[in-house]
Every structure is written in C-alpha cells, then in structure tokens.
XYZ file of C-alpha atoms in Angstrom:
680
model
C -10.832 25.420 1.892
C -8.596 22.306 1.420
C -6.745 23.986 -1.390
C -5.911 26.934 0.849
C -4.567 24.568 3.470
C -2.205 23.049 0.920
C -1.214 26.498 -0.336
C -0.325 27.698 3.170
C 1.780 24.617 3.662
C 3.775 25.507 0.531
C 4.089 29.125 1.687
C 5.410 28.047 5.060
C 8.033 25.771 3.486
C 9.336 28.339 0.978
C 11.809 30.165 3.301
C 13.510 27.029 4.475
C 15.341 26.390 1.175
C 16.060 30.005 0.065
C 17.714 31.175 3.294
C 21.124 31.469 1.688
C 20.016 33.367 -1.417
C 20.923 36.953 -2.157
C 18.687 39.859 -1.282
C 19.448 41.665 -4.519
C 17.463 39.026 -6.395
C 14.244 40.380 -4.884
C 11.905 42.677 -6.817
C 12.534 46.340 -6.258
C 10.600 47.923 -3.409
C 7.798 50.348 -4.372
C 7.534 53.769 -2.792
C 3.889 54.572 -2.276
C 2.760 57.702 -4.104
C -0.709 57.480 -2.505
C 0.642 57.916 0.991
C 2.164 61.436 1.331
C 4.919 60.460 3.804
C 7.255 58.724 1.380
C 6.568 55.176 2.617
C 7.514 52.005 0.859
C 5.541 48.775 0.929
C 8.002 47.363 3.489
C 7.519 50.291 5.913
C 3.753 50.219 6.315
C 1.308 47.861 8.027
C -1.424 48.394 5.492
C -2.156 45.866 2.772
C -1.023 47.342 -0.511
C -1.157 46.286 -4.202
C 1.062 48.185 -6.615
C 1.071 47.683 -10.396
C 3.745 49.484 -12.338
C 6.342 48.925 -15.099
C 6.227 45.547 -16.860
C 3.715 44.082 -14.379
C 1.233 46.855 -15.161
C 1.821 46.476 -18.880
C 1.007 42.712 -18.644
C -2.226 43.255 -16.737
C -3.563 46.504 -18.168
C -6.988 46.269 -19.803
C -9.683 48.505 -21.074
C -11.283 49.066 -17.625
C -9.809 49.593 -14.171
C -11.817 46.683 -12.782
C -10.532 44.219 -15.428
C -6.950 45.484 -14.855
C -7.071 44.763 -11.149
C -9.069 41.568 -11.389
C -7.127 38.492 -10.230
C -4.816 40.223 -7.776
C -5.366 38.950 -4.196
C -8.452 40.576 -2.731
C -9.425 42.370 -5.977
C -12.159 41.552 -8.442
C -14.299 43.282 -11.098
C -17.974 44.018 -11.201
C -18.338 43.828 -14.961
C -21.463 45.056 -16.796
C -20.433 43.965 -20.264
C -17.120 44.735 -21.905
C -17.567 48.529 -21.625
C -17.764 48.550 -17.827
C -15.541 47.035 -15.135
C -15.824 48.568 -11.680
C -13.239 47.488 -9.027
C -14.315 45.275 -6.136
C -12.072 45.235 -3.036
C -12.727 42.527 -0.455
C -16.313 42.208 -1.664
C -16.989 45.965 -1.418
C -17.734 48.183 -4.357
C -19.685 51.374 -5.233
C -19.335 54.173 -2.630
C -17.218 51.940 -0.373
C -14.352 51.919 -2.943
C -12.910 55.288 -3.949
C -11.268 55.567 -7.361
C -8.813 58.444 -7.550
C -6.917 60.074 -10.356
C -3.594 61.370 -9.019
C -4.974 61.484 -5.476
C -8.222 63.321 -6.271
C -11.619 61.702 -6.558
C -12.932 61.114 -10.078
C -16.437 62.569 -10.094
C -18.344 60.420 -12.555
C -21.572 58.385 -12.067
C -20.003 54.973 -11.573
C -21.030 54.573 -7.910
C -24.607 55.343 -8.852
C -25.187 52.336 -11.011
C -23.473 49.173 -12.172
C -23.864 50.098 -15.856
C -21.836 53.329 -15.570
C -18.216 53.223 -16.571
C -15.424 54.440 -14.285
C -13.975 57.435 -16.063
C -10.250 56.776 -15.536
C -7.818 55.421 -18.098
C -5.510 52.550 -16.970
C -3.812 52.422 -20.386
C -2.112 55.781 -19.569
C -1.194 55.012 -15.957
C 2.404 55.041 -14.741
C 1.278 53.033 -11.700
C -1.875 51.878 -9.975
C -1.906 51.665 -6.161
C -4.627 49.949 -4.148
C -4.735 50.633 -0.446
C -6.704 48.844 2.259
C -6.507 49.572 5.995
C -5.498 52.696 7.905
C -4.175 54.885 5.070
C -7.606 54.895 3.395
C -8.566 57.478 6.002
C -6.439 59.977 4.015
C -9.214 59.909 1.383
C -12.333 59.461 3.417
C -13.751 57.280 6.144
C -16.268 56.009 3.607
C -13.536 54.113 1.730
C -14.097 51.039 3.838
C -13.295 48.675 1.028
C -10.243 50.515 -0.104
C -8.775 53.205 -2.394
C -7.647 52.800 -6.041
C -5.317 55.569 -7.143
C -4.476 55.776 -10.848
C -1.234 57.715 -11.116
C -0.022 59.309 -14.375
C 2.305 62.145 -15.302
C -0.252 64.546 -16.805
C 1.340 67.240 -14.602
C 5.098 66.376 -14.833
C 6.693 66.190 -11.336
C 10.232 66.306 -12.787
C 11.979 68.292 -15.502
C 13.078 65.710 -18.153
C 16.582 65.886 -19.536
C 15.477 65.041 -23.043
C 12.479 64.419 -25.272
C 10.688 61.004 -24.909
C 7.822 59.538 -26.858
C 6.005 56.238 -27.110
C 3.473 54.677 -29.405
C 1.623 51.376 -28.777
C -0.713 49.407 -30.971
C -2.800 46.430 -29.758
C -5.311 44.064 -31.303
C -7.630 41.715 -29.372
C -9.186 38.757 -31.200
C -12.190 38.171 -28.848
C -13.638 41.609 -29.544
C -11.844 42.321 -32.849
C -10.694 45.405 -30.904
C -7.927 47.813 -31.816
C -6.175 50.103 -29.317
C -3.723 52.906 -30.051
C -1.863 54.640 -27.221
C 0.537 57.521 -27.635
C 2.547 59.632 -25.149
C 5.149 62.349 -25.364
C 7.086 64.321 -22.748
C 9.795 66.892 -22.862
C 10.968 70.256 -21.540
C 11.451 73.817 -22.793
C 13.614 75.627 -20.283
C 11.985 75.408 -16.862
C 8.704 74.125 -18.320
C 7.985 70.387 -18.522
C 5.152 69.278 -20.865
C 3.125 66.096 -21.379
C 0.707 64.936 -24.069
C -1.007 61.571 -24.240
C -4.060 59.824 -25.671
C -5.909 56.537 -26.253
C -8.153 55.393 -29.050
C -10.056 52.143 -28.614
C -12.631 50.506 -30.838
C -14.122 47.033 -30.339
C -16.944 44.906 -31.716
C -19.291 42.412 -30.081
C -17.326 40.153 -27.755
C -16.961 36.458 -28.566
C -17.985 33.858 -25.941
C -17.935 30.043 -25.930
C -21.752 29.522 -26.030
C -25.034 31.210 -25.261
C -24.937 34.658 -23.704
C -27.987 33.744 -21.565
C -27.453 31.174 -18.875
C -29.645 28.202 -19.737
C -29.223 26.808 -16.193
C -31.097 29.790 -14.734
C -33.127 31.482 -17.509
C -36.093 30.085 -19.412
C -36.082 32.464 -22.389
C -32.670 31.423 -23.844
C -34.207 31.348 -27.353
C -33.719 35.139 -27.323
C -30.016 34.770 -26.556
C -27.198 35.437 -28.946
C -24.896 32.472 -29.513
C -21.123 32.750 -29.635
C -21.077 36.511 -28.900
C -22.675 39.078 -26.617
C -25.021 41.179 -28.661
C -24.716 45.007 -28.363
C -21.403 44.823 -26.531
C -19.385 46.887 -29.012
C -18.061 50.356 -28.237
C -15.339 52.965 -28.667
C -13.283 55.323 -26.501
C -11.156 58.375 -27.190
C -9.314 60.246 -24.460
C -6.585 62.871 -24.638
C -4.534 64.847 -22.135
C -2.199 67.835 -22.337
C -0.371 69.167 -19.315
C 2.622 71.278 -18.278
C 4.486 72.298 -15.138
C 6.840 75.143 -14.286
C 9.772 74.043 -12.118
C 11.648 76.394 -9.793
C 13.997 76.044 -6.831
C 12.078 74.052 -4.201
C 9.051 72.904 -6.187
C 6.812 73.196 -9.179
C 3.336 74.284 -10.284
C 1.351 72.667 -13.082
C -1.925 72.430 -15.010
C -3.463 69.654 -17.143
C -6.672 69.201 -19.227
C -8.205 65.845 -20.069
C -11.042 65.077 -22.449
C -12.802 61.681 -22.500
C -15.493 60.480 -24.941
C -16.849 56.931 -24.694
C -19.730 55.121 -26.283
C -20.708 51.513 -25.549
C -23.620 49.094 -25.558
C -25.506 47.449 -22.720
C -26.020 43.701 -23.414
C -29.620 42.567 -23.968
C -31.331 41.370 -20.830
C -29.469 43.909 -18.728
C -31.600 46.959 -19.264
C -35.300 46.321 -18.823
C -38.344 48.554 -18.422
C -41.924 48.291 -17.211
C -43.158 44.781 -16.630
C -39.782 43.252 -17.265
C -40.056 43.555 -21.054
C -36.697 43.770 -22.771
C -36.066 47.295 -23.904
C -33.340 46.401 -26.349
C -30.011 47.844 -27.516
C -29.466 50.649 -24.993
C -26.286 52.648 -25.658
C -24.265 54.784 -23.255
C -22.751 58.054 -24.663
C -20.298 59.510 -22.138
C -18.359 62.792 -22.145
C -16.088 64.281 -19.472
C -13.766 67.240 -19.362
C -11.426 67.492 -16.409
C -8.957 70.234 -15.403
C -6.233 69.512 -12.818
C -3.887 71.920 -11.038
C -1.040 71.110 -8.687
C 1.461 73.027 -6.518
C 4.311 71.279 -4.722
C 6.750 73.143 -2.379
C 9.655 71.415 -0.749
C 10.489 72.673 2.785
C 8.294 75.821 2.509
C 8.664 76.355 6.249
C 11.301 75.073 8.798
C 8.760 72.566 10.252
C 7.471 71.294 6.922
C 9.089 68.721 4.654
C 6.628 69.285 1.788
C 3.431 71.109 0.883
C 1.272 69.574 -1.800
C -1.927 71.236 -3.075
C -4.149 69.815 -5.800
C -7.322 71.094 -7.381
C -9.608 69.447 -9.914
C -12.678 70.576 -11.773
C -14.796 68.088 -13.750
C -17.833 68.371 -16.075
C -19.303 64.889 -16.635
C -22.429 63.740 -18.454
C -23.694 60.631 -20.161
C -26.850 59.847 -22.004
C -28.641 56.535 -22.110
C -29.647 56.244 -25.793
C -32.859 54.396 -26.637
C -33.129 52.242 -29.801
C -35.023 55.121 -31.442
C -31.873 57.237 -31.041
C -33.462 59.488 -28.462
C -31.819 60.184 -25.097
C -33.849 58.338 -22.519
C -32.052 59.663 -19.471
C -29.251 62.223 -19.204
C -26.967 62.001 -16.192
C -24.637 64.909 -15.296
C -22.200 65.616 -12.517
C -20.306 68.898 -12.279
C -17.818 68.982 -9.454
C -14.673 70.467 -8.062
C -12.413 69.065 -5.368
C -9.339 70.390 -3.630
C -6.787 68.779 -1.346
C -3.977 70.243 0.777
C -1.365 67.962 2.350
C 1.324 69.178 4.750
C 4.133 66.679 5.485
C 6.070 67.705 8.576
C 9.717 66.927 9.324
C 10.530 64.099 11.710
C 10.207 65.237 15.345
C 10.858 62.985 18.311
C 10.541 59.847 16.213
C 7.219 61.000 14.726
C 6.728 61.613 10.993
C 3.476 62.165 9.097
C 1.032 64.390 7.318
C -1.993 66.532 8.056
C -4.417 67.789 5.471
C -7.641 69.375 4.361
C -9.961 68.111 1.625
C -13.040 69.888 0.257
C -15.409 69.151 -2.600
C -18.727 70.208 -4.086
C -20.763 68.432 -6.733
C -24.071 68.979 -8.541
C -25.742 65.779 -9.755
C -28.760 65.572 -12.016
C -30.637 62.840 -13.905
C -33.246 63.985 -16.403
C -35.526 61.580 -18.341
C -37.517 58.420 -17.894
C -35.124 56.910 -15.374
C -34.757 60.028 -13.228
C -35.540 58.223 -10.010
C -33.024 60.428 -8.126
C -33.662 64.207 -7.649
C -31.107 66.786 -8.572
C -28.758 67.061 -5.558
C -25.965 69.316 -4.397
C -23.329 67.679 -2.205
C -20.722 69.542 -0.145
C -17.960 67.705 1.739
C -15.141 68.847 3.999
C -12.547 66.578 5.601
C -9.668 67.048 8.017
C -7.159 64.203 8.365
C -3.865 63.301 9.973
C -1.620 60.263 9.516
C 1.411 59.847 11.784
C 3.971 57.126 12.364
C 6.511 56.598 15.103
C 9.780 54.754 14.411
C 11.058 52.761 17.328
C 13.903 50.233 17.520
C 12.906 48.228 14.453
C 9.162 48.686 15.004
C 6.748 51.253 13.604
C 3.541 52.616 15.110
C 0.948 54.156 12.740
C -1.991 56.327 13.774
C -4.675 57.955 11.655
C -7.619 60.271 12.346
C -10.164 61.871 10.003
C -13.321 63.965 10.496
C -15.725 64.486 7.585
C -18.667 66.838 7.242
C -21.106 65.954 4.442
C -24.156 67.910 3.380
C -26.587 66.619 0.722
C -29.306 68.962 -0.518
C -32.002 67.548 -2.940
C -32.516 70.964 -4.553
C -36.044 71.979 -5.643
C -37.501 68.576 -4.743
C -39.336 69.368 -1.549
C -37.251 66.762 0.261
C -35.252 67.712 3.337
C -31.519 68.033 3.106
C -29.191 65.791 5.172
C -26.003 66.531 7.094
C -23.608 64.092 8.632
C -20.436 64.345 10.764
C -18.221 61.269 10.617
C -15.156 60.527 12.691
C -12.805 57.690 11.736
C -9.606 56.492 13.329
C -6.889 53.838 13.052
C -4.015 52.328 14.944
C -1.415 49.981 13.436
C 1.810 48.303 14.538
C 4.659 46.810 12.520
C 6.875 44.360 14.422
C 9.962 42.656 12.997
C 10.052 38.896 13.769
C 13.675 38.165 13.330
C 15.670 39.254 10.282
C 13.297 38.095 7.578
C 9.756 38.194 8.940
C 7.441 41.127 9.689
C 4.039 41.252 11.432
C 1.667 44.079 10.760
C -1.534 44.561 12.766
C -4.078 47.357 12.143
C -7.234 48.310 14.018
C -9.558 50.896 12.629
C -13.060 52.301 12.900
C -14.572 53.822 9.745
C -17.768 55.764 9.391
C -19.558 56.296 6.077
C -22.405 58.749 5.482
C -25.132 57.423 3.170
C -24.893 58.728 -0.409
C -27.479 60.278 -2.707
C -28.954 57.132 -4.204
C -29.282 55.423 -0.805
C -31.208 58.422 0.617
C -33.268 59.757 -2.254
C -33.957 57.021 -4.842
C -37.677 57.326 -5.596
C -38.000 59.460 -2.459
C -41.517 60.985 -2.417
C -42.767 58.575 -5.117
C -45.469 55.982 -4.496
C -47.580 53.544 -6.476
C -47.571 54.246 -10.172
C -45.045 57.081 -9.685
C -42.264 54.713 -8.706
C -39.569 54.663 -11.385
C -37.753 51.516 -12.371
C -33.963 51.467 -12.470
C -33.249 49.927 -15.830
C -29.708 48.705 -14.930
C -31.073 46.376 -12.227
C -34.535 45.765 -13.611
C -36.109 46.659 -10.301
C -37.511 49.685 -8.513
C -35.109 51.060 -5.868
C -36.418 53.065 -2.981
C -34.208 55.142 -0.756
C -34.710 56.052 2.893
C -34.093 59.562 4.142
C -33.822 58.190 7.719
C -30.681 56.159 7.031
C -27.947 56.569 9.642
C -24.197 56.445 9.283
C -22.553 53.129 8.520
C -19.942 52.150 11.096
C -17.279 49.495 10.489
C -14.830 48.101 13.057
C -11.878 46.576 11.167
C -9.002 44.278 11.964
C -6.127 43.506 9.552
C -3.263 41.143 10.363
C -0.433 40.704 7.790
C 2.513 38.335 8.024
C 5.134 39.078 5.371
C 8.599 37.848 4.675
C 11.674 38.579 2.532
C 13.892 35.519 2.457
C 16.619 35.780 -0.137
C 14.925 35.148 -3.457
C 11.498 34.609 -1.912
C 9.005 37.161 -0.695
C 5.334 37.009 0.199
C 2.505 37.901 2.500
C -0.574 36.446 4.125
C -3.295 38.854 5.246
C -6.408 38.047 7.300
C -9.084 40.675 7.795
C -12.322 41.064 9.654
C -14.925 43.865 9.207
C -17.749 44.190 11.704
C -20.484 46.592 10.419
C -23.139 48.381 12.392
C -26.004 49.664 10.148
C -24.570 48.248 6.904
C -26.581 49.698 4.001
C -27.845 47.311 1.331
C -30.762 46.777 -1.098
C -33.376 44.371 0.297
C -36.144 42.681 -1.662
C -39.461 43.846 -0.178
C -41.279 40.947 -1.961
C -43.605 43.575 -3.390
C -44.181 44.657 -7.005
C -45.766 47.613 -8.728
C -48.876 47.291 -10.993
C -46.645 46.250 -13.895
C -45.039 43.399 -11.919
C -41.667 45.131 -11.397
C -40.068 44.070 -8.132
C -39.541 46.729 -5.476
C -36.227 46.804 -3.549
C -35.552 49.182 -0.671
C -32.333 50.452 0.944
C -32.186 49.051 4.466
C -29.652 48.870 7.314
C -28.520 45.710 9.044
C -25.507 44.696 11.042
C -23.112 42.648 8.960
C -19.692 41.105 9.038
C -17.044 40.302 6.420
C -13.959 38.124 6.865
C -11.353 36.807 4.529
C -7.763 35.992 3.679
C -5.359 37.057 0.900
C -1.935 35.687 0.120
C 0.831 35.807 -2.449
C 4.346 34.256 -2.588
C 6.989 34.913 -5.197
C 10.139 32.789 -5.575
C 13.033 33.191 -7.944
C 13.864 29.530 -8.647
C 16.970 30.246 -10.756
C 19.057 33.296 -11.625
C 17.547 36.744 -10.936
C 14.497 38.680 -12.068
C 16.031 39.523 -15.427
C 17.476 36.103 -16.223
C 15.863 33.029 -14.620
C 12.795 31.080 -13.662
C 10.234 32.438 -11.187
C 7.061 31.011 -9.620
C 4.157 32.720 -7.894
C 1.385 31.326 -5.719
C -1.582 33.498 -4.840
C -5.191 33.327 -3.692
C -8.005 34.842 -1.726
C -11.272 34.057 0.003
C -14.022 36.209 1.434
C -17.205 35.555 3.327
C -19.971 38.061 4.084
C -23.066 37.693 6.248
C -25.976 39.981 7.054
C -27.274 39.639 10.598
C -30.965 38.931 11.219
C -33.117 35.859 11.595
C -35.942 37.312 9.502
C -33.919 37.580 6.279
C -34.604 35.178 3.418
C -30.839 34.778 3.013
C -28.059 36.010 5.343
C -25.473 35.834 2.530
C -24.197 39.155 1.127
C -24.946 39.158 -2.626
C -22.374 39.296 -5.445
C -19.298 38.298 -3.477
C -16.325 36.843 -5.425
C -15.671 33.142 -4.955
C -12.484 31.863 -3.372
C -9.644 31.691 -5.845
C -6.300 29.922 -5.955
C -3.737 30.473 -8.618
C -0.141 29.714 -9.684
C 2.117 31.389 -12.225
C 5.370 30.265 -13.791
C 7.657 32.764 -15.488
C 10.883 32.806 -17.400
C 13.131 35.739 -18.423
C 16.370 35.822 -20.403
C 17.834 38.941 -21.976
C 14.947 40.882 -23.481
C 12.577 37.872 -23.510
C 9.889 37.332 -20.840
C 7.160 34.709 -20.692
C 4.614 33.601 -18.096
C 1.974 30.893 -17.749
C -0.776 31.478 -15.187
C -3.791 29.478 -14.073
C -6.501 30.355 -11.599
C -9.139 28.054 -10.049
C -12.270 29.871 -8.937
C -14.670 27.865 -6.767
C -18.433 27.654 -7.210
C -20.173 30.585 -5.554
C -23.018 28.654 -3.831
C -23.747 31.365 -1.271
C -24.940 34.010 -3.712
C -27.474 35.909 -1.549
C -31.245 36.245 -1.803
C -32.677 36.028 -5.372
C -29.161 35.606 -6.808
C -28.060 32.667 -8.950
C -25.261 30.267 -8.184
C -22.126 30.526 -10.411
C -20.121 27.464 -11.386
C -16.463 26.956 -10.668
C -13.990 27.408 -13.442
C -10.312 26.917 -14.260
C -8.791 29.789 -16.290
C -5.506 29.577 -18.162
C -3.616 32.631 -19.422
C -0.204 33.055 -21.052
C 1.955 35.980 -22.049
C 5.219 36.570 -23.872
C 7.222 39.662 -24.797
C 10.485 40.521 -26.360
C 12.309 43.832 -25.879
C 15.176 45.108 -28.025
C 16.819 48.367 -28.999
C 17.869 49.789 -32.354
C 19.611 53.129 -32.204
C 17.566 55.597 -30.150
C 14.398 53.464 -30.419
C 13.339 50.687 -28.013
C 10.863 48.083 -29.179
C 8.501 45.783 -27.254
C 6.676 43.036 -29.042
C 4.108 41.245 -26.858
C 1.273 38.719 -26.966
C -1.239 37.544 -24.409
C -3.472 34.533 -24.602
C -6.484 34.919 -22.312
C -8.951 32.255 -21.172
C -7.101 29.697 -23.292
C -9.437 26.882 -22.202
C -12.421 28.821 -23.605
C -14.202 28.456 -20.304
C -17.801 29.668 -19.847
C -17.046 32.060 -16.976
C -19.907 33.649 -15.091
C -18.583 36.441 -12.847
C -20.348 36.184 -9.447
C -19.641 39.857 -8.677
C -21.455 40.999 -11.834
C -25.158 41.834 -12.070
C -25.056 40.527 -15.677
C -23.609 37.102 -14.990
C -26.697 35.329 -16.346
C -26.907 37.316 -19.595
C -23.261 38.317 -20.312
C -20.427 35.928 -19.401
C -16.744 36.896 -19.562
C -14.984 36.803 -22.988
C -13.925 33.434 -24.385
C -10.529 32.451 -25.694
C -8.685 35.415 -27.112
C -5.262 36.473 -28.351
C -4.005 39.989 -27.863
C -0.913 41.103 -29.792
C 0.833 44.419 -29.759
C 3.887 46.451 -30.525
C 5.312 49.324 -28.497
C 7.890 51.830 -29.802
C 9.637 54.120 -27.369
C 12.099 56.921 -28.063
C-alpha cells in the first residue's frame, strides 16, 4: 500500500497551488439520468462514474466489462474476447445489475461467466455506474452497483434537423473490424432513431502461450501467440420513434441482436476433465421497449415516467459436431413506473413501482438448472432534503420475489426483502464536500443458487462446462444481508477536482460456491452453494488537474487508483480470501489538447494478486501502457474524427485475476486500433 500512501500525499497537495484558478476550467458537471430526481454528480452522496462524450468514445470497447475496466472500483470478468462482465468493488453476477435505459436486460449473463451481457456500449450516449443508496431504485440485490447503458432508441427530444453518423474501426490484435451507424430526425411531431453495429474479429493475439506455464502442466496443448477459438461476430440493429406533445412524449423501439463467438480451449470441459474442444456460443435476442413521459401530469407531480420492455433471448452452446449441446432461453417482460413529486418543505424525490416476470429454461447436456418462472414486484422511494448547504438523502425499497421451478417436483420459493439507506452531504468550506452513506441491502437467492443440480445425486449430477465443476444449489438458502458504509471526500478547487471514497460492506449469509473436496465417479470436482458471513472493504480515488489552459487547449493530468479486500468468515475454511478479486491498481494519465487535436498517455500498475482464494491461482503484477490520439475537423456540413489507440503497448502478459479463464486466456497483447467517424 506504499504507492497509495504516496498517491494520497499528491492528492492532498493538489488544491494548495490551484486555489486561484478559474472554476470555468473544470469539466462540465453531469446530470444523472439513472436517478429520476434530476441530480448532478455534485448534488449526491453516492459514488458515481459517468462515461459520455469524448471520454466514452476513448474507452468504449466490444463489451461493457472491457469498456468500464480501469475506472476506479470497476473491473471486468473476461471469458475470452467475446465476453466481459462488469465487476464493481469485487462483486459481479446477480449483485451487479446491468440496465438498458433504466430497465433490466434479461439475458443469461448472471447465470454463467461464459455468457455475454446483451447490451451494446458502442451505441451508448452515456454509461452511468451507481454505488450506494441510489441502487435501491433498481433492487436491493444490486449490492455491488448498477450499470445503466443509456441510448436514444426512444428519442426524448424532437430534433430540429436530420443528423447521421458513420464510424469505422480496425483493431490489429484481433484483426477485427467494427462498423457503427446512427441516424436521427423528425417528421412533424414524430422523432425517429435508427442505429446498428457490425463487428467481426479473428483469434486474438497475445505475447506468448495461452496456457499459463507457471500453473498448468499440459502447456503442450496451448496455442502460442494467439488464443485459439476466440474469434466471433456481432450484428445489432435498433429502430425507434416517439410522438411528442405538449407536456411529454410516448415512444416505442425494437432491437435485434445476433452474436456468435468461441470459448477458448481449456475453458469448457466435460466429464473427467477432458477438453471438449471448440465450443461456440450462438446468441439471439429481440427486445421491444415502450416509454411514456408526462411533465407535471398532476399539481403535486413534477414528472411521470413509465417504461415497459419485453425480451426474447436464447443462445445455443454449439458442440464441435455442429449440434446444439445446450439451449438456454429467457423470455421476460419488465415494467417500471416513476413519479417525481414537486419540492415540498425542502423535500424532493421519487416513488415508484417495478414489476417483472421471466421464464428461464436450459435444455440439453448441461441442463443442470430446471425450467423456472420468476415473478418480482418492488416498491421504492428516494427522497432528499435540502438544508443550508447540506443535503440529506433517504431511500427505502421492498421487494417480493417468487421463483417456481415448474414441472420439476421441487418446491417454489418466495422472499420478501426490505432495504433502506441514509446519506448526508456536508460542505466543508467553499471547495470541499463530505458525503457519508449508510445502507442495508437484502438480496434473495437467484435460480442457479437455489436449484443447480437440485434433486440430482451421484451419476445424475451434471457438470457445468464453463467452470469445469459440478455446482449444487441449496433450496434452504436464506436472504443475503449487507450493511454498507460509504464515505466520500471530494473537492473542486479551480482547475483541480477529485474524490477519495472508502467503503465497507459487512455481509450476513453471503452466498458463494464452496469446494466440497468431493468428486463424482469421473473425477469432476463438486462445488456447493453455501452461506457464510463476509466483509469487503476498499478505497477508490481519482484526481484531475488542468496544468495549463483549459480542457480544450492545454495540458491535463489524472491520478487514479483502487484497492479492495474481501474475507469470508470461518475458521474451518481452507482459505478465507474471496476468490477472483481485482488487485490493487494505481495509474496516471497525461493529456494534451489544442484546437481539434487531443492526445493522452496512460499507465496503470496492477499489483500481484497473492490472496486469490481457495483453489485459485496467483496472478502476477503488471504495468500496462496505453496511448490515444484524435483529430476533429469540419468541412461544410460534415464533421470528421480521426482517432487511434495503442493498447498494452508494452506487450505485457496480463492475467486478469477476476477472470475464470486467467490461466488459459490472458488479455490481448500489443494492439493498435484506428478509426474514422463522420457526422452530419
């Protein structure tokens, strides 16, 4: 932690020499779309990450996990190039909710690490990541946080003129090509939107062997210089429209997604641990969204917002023979009503109702989970009180969840979960602000935790190919309860701004997979879902300083980092370390802008993860260097953006500690991505 001590010393010294600088040199403040009370980042106690505009364009990648990876407190649980699930403060899966325009995206990503998250960051207008009290708006189970991918598939405004954009990218590490298009306009009172992405990539290049020769004995079977069977392709398209009238709008959008990608060898294994070879994932999803927004529909209401989404999702796991080994499907609808009331007696906030229903099925040789119907209903409220410079935030949510393993002979489960939060923002002089948040979150166990291999025994136990082990659920699992504390110190000091956040999560009945130290007759290890008390703690920080000029013409520097520690409680455990936690990271970036030119150098040091958890391998430290440059210019009605990104310029062998595949599929090696964007 010595590097963090030095970093904090730098952070503390920054305000001293920028006290006389102008406030207009600061980056523009973001208004949070995910919080339905028109808050900005400066007016909330919750830790927030917002990617939009040029910053989003610099970081956007093929998966939502890779796009967010590297921001303080955020990482990616990669499963080869086709999959990157977001990790927030060491939490992933059902503890992290991924939303599309405020509604949950019903795919199969939380079920298994090899399932892609069916959202498209390439088409996002902004991506917001929430931790802390406001996550209660989307479910008490979002203990890690909420990722909301916001796009304009249903236009919220009536554009004055036609706009269109086309972007082409090429990435050298995967020999991948990406095409993105988007068009928006209006015909009378109707606004319309059309957009799409086409991606195609080959096997990803790496600096050495795919298999980790420090851990594995059978490295003779490894590919060298590339990850075998890591190629894939993606096509997605969206059309939407909205009708605007005095005091609001109503709209509808349809999205179609088709994705096909490979699972790297060594990841997908079957009976006795024998490599099954070249498994492919073939994914399809159709999603229909509707939205109604009314401004001031009643004297006491500032806004009414209602959203509805219906999704049909399925993906097949294709065997080398070309046959579908297992077919996963998830048909679901979800609806959400938010009512924002006018300010009354200093109080301002929103109340709402959320309901959903889903039918999940897995048919085939890996159908270790029975067909289940899940119904959920949630009532929530988020209020804030504005005092003399200080703000008090309160939140409350009640969820009712019912899970029915239809036609399986297993008993259905019902849970009632109540979660609450209390937060305070205090100004400390003119430039400093302290935010403190206390919350208690309750999460009901999900389908795979309850019903994996439920009712199976002995030879009937079904192996989960993605993990190479047999996973056994427990129908007696109780709710998971987390008591959480967040403390954030932030500042805006002329041309400098930044924050330091410390957090602590104390879990009762934390649900995790435990090695039973037993095997089936074929020698496949048996893991079981258990509950233990646990605790997580960590720190996140970022500081941005405009050294010369302003954000459009000058030199800027950024310092950032994070660290997290997780421990399972119990003296009888082989290891108390929570598995697959990110290592501590410390980074610095130096940027320069002048006119239409912008460039940035960025380096991140990630420490060795030597507390990997039971039966997990240690990952080495690494130093990663990235660089980017772009030039923007206009010619007539067209605006051009030419950009290039150099990634992992040192060609480091990076093993991602939060990935299940770290010992068979490292992160990509040195690559150059170049692209051109035309906008009308």
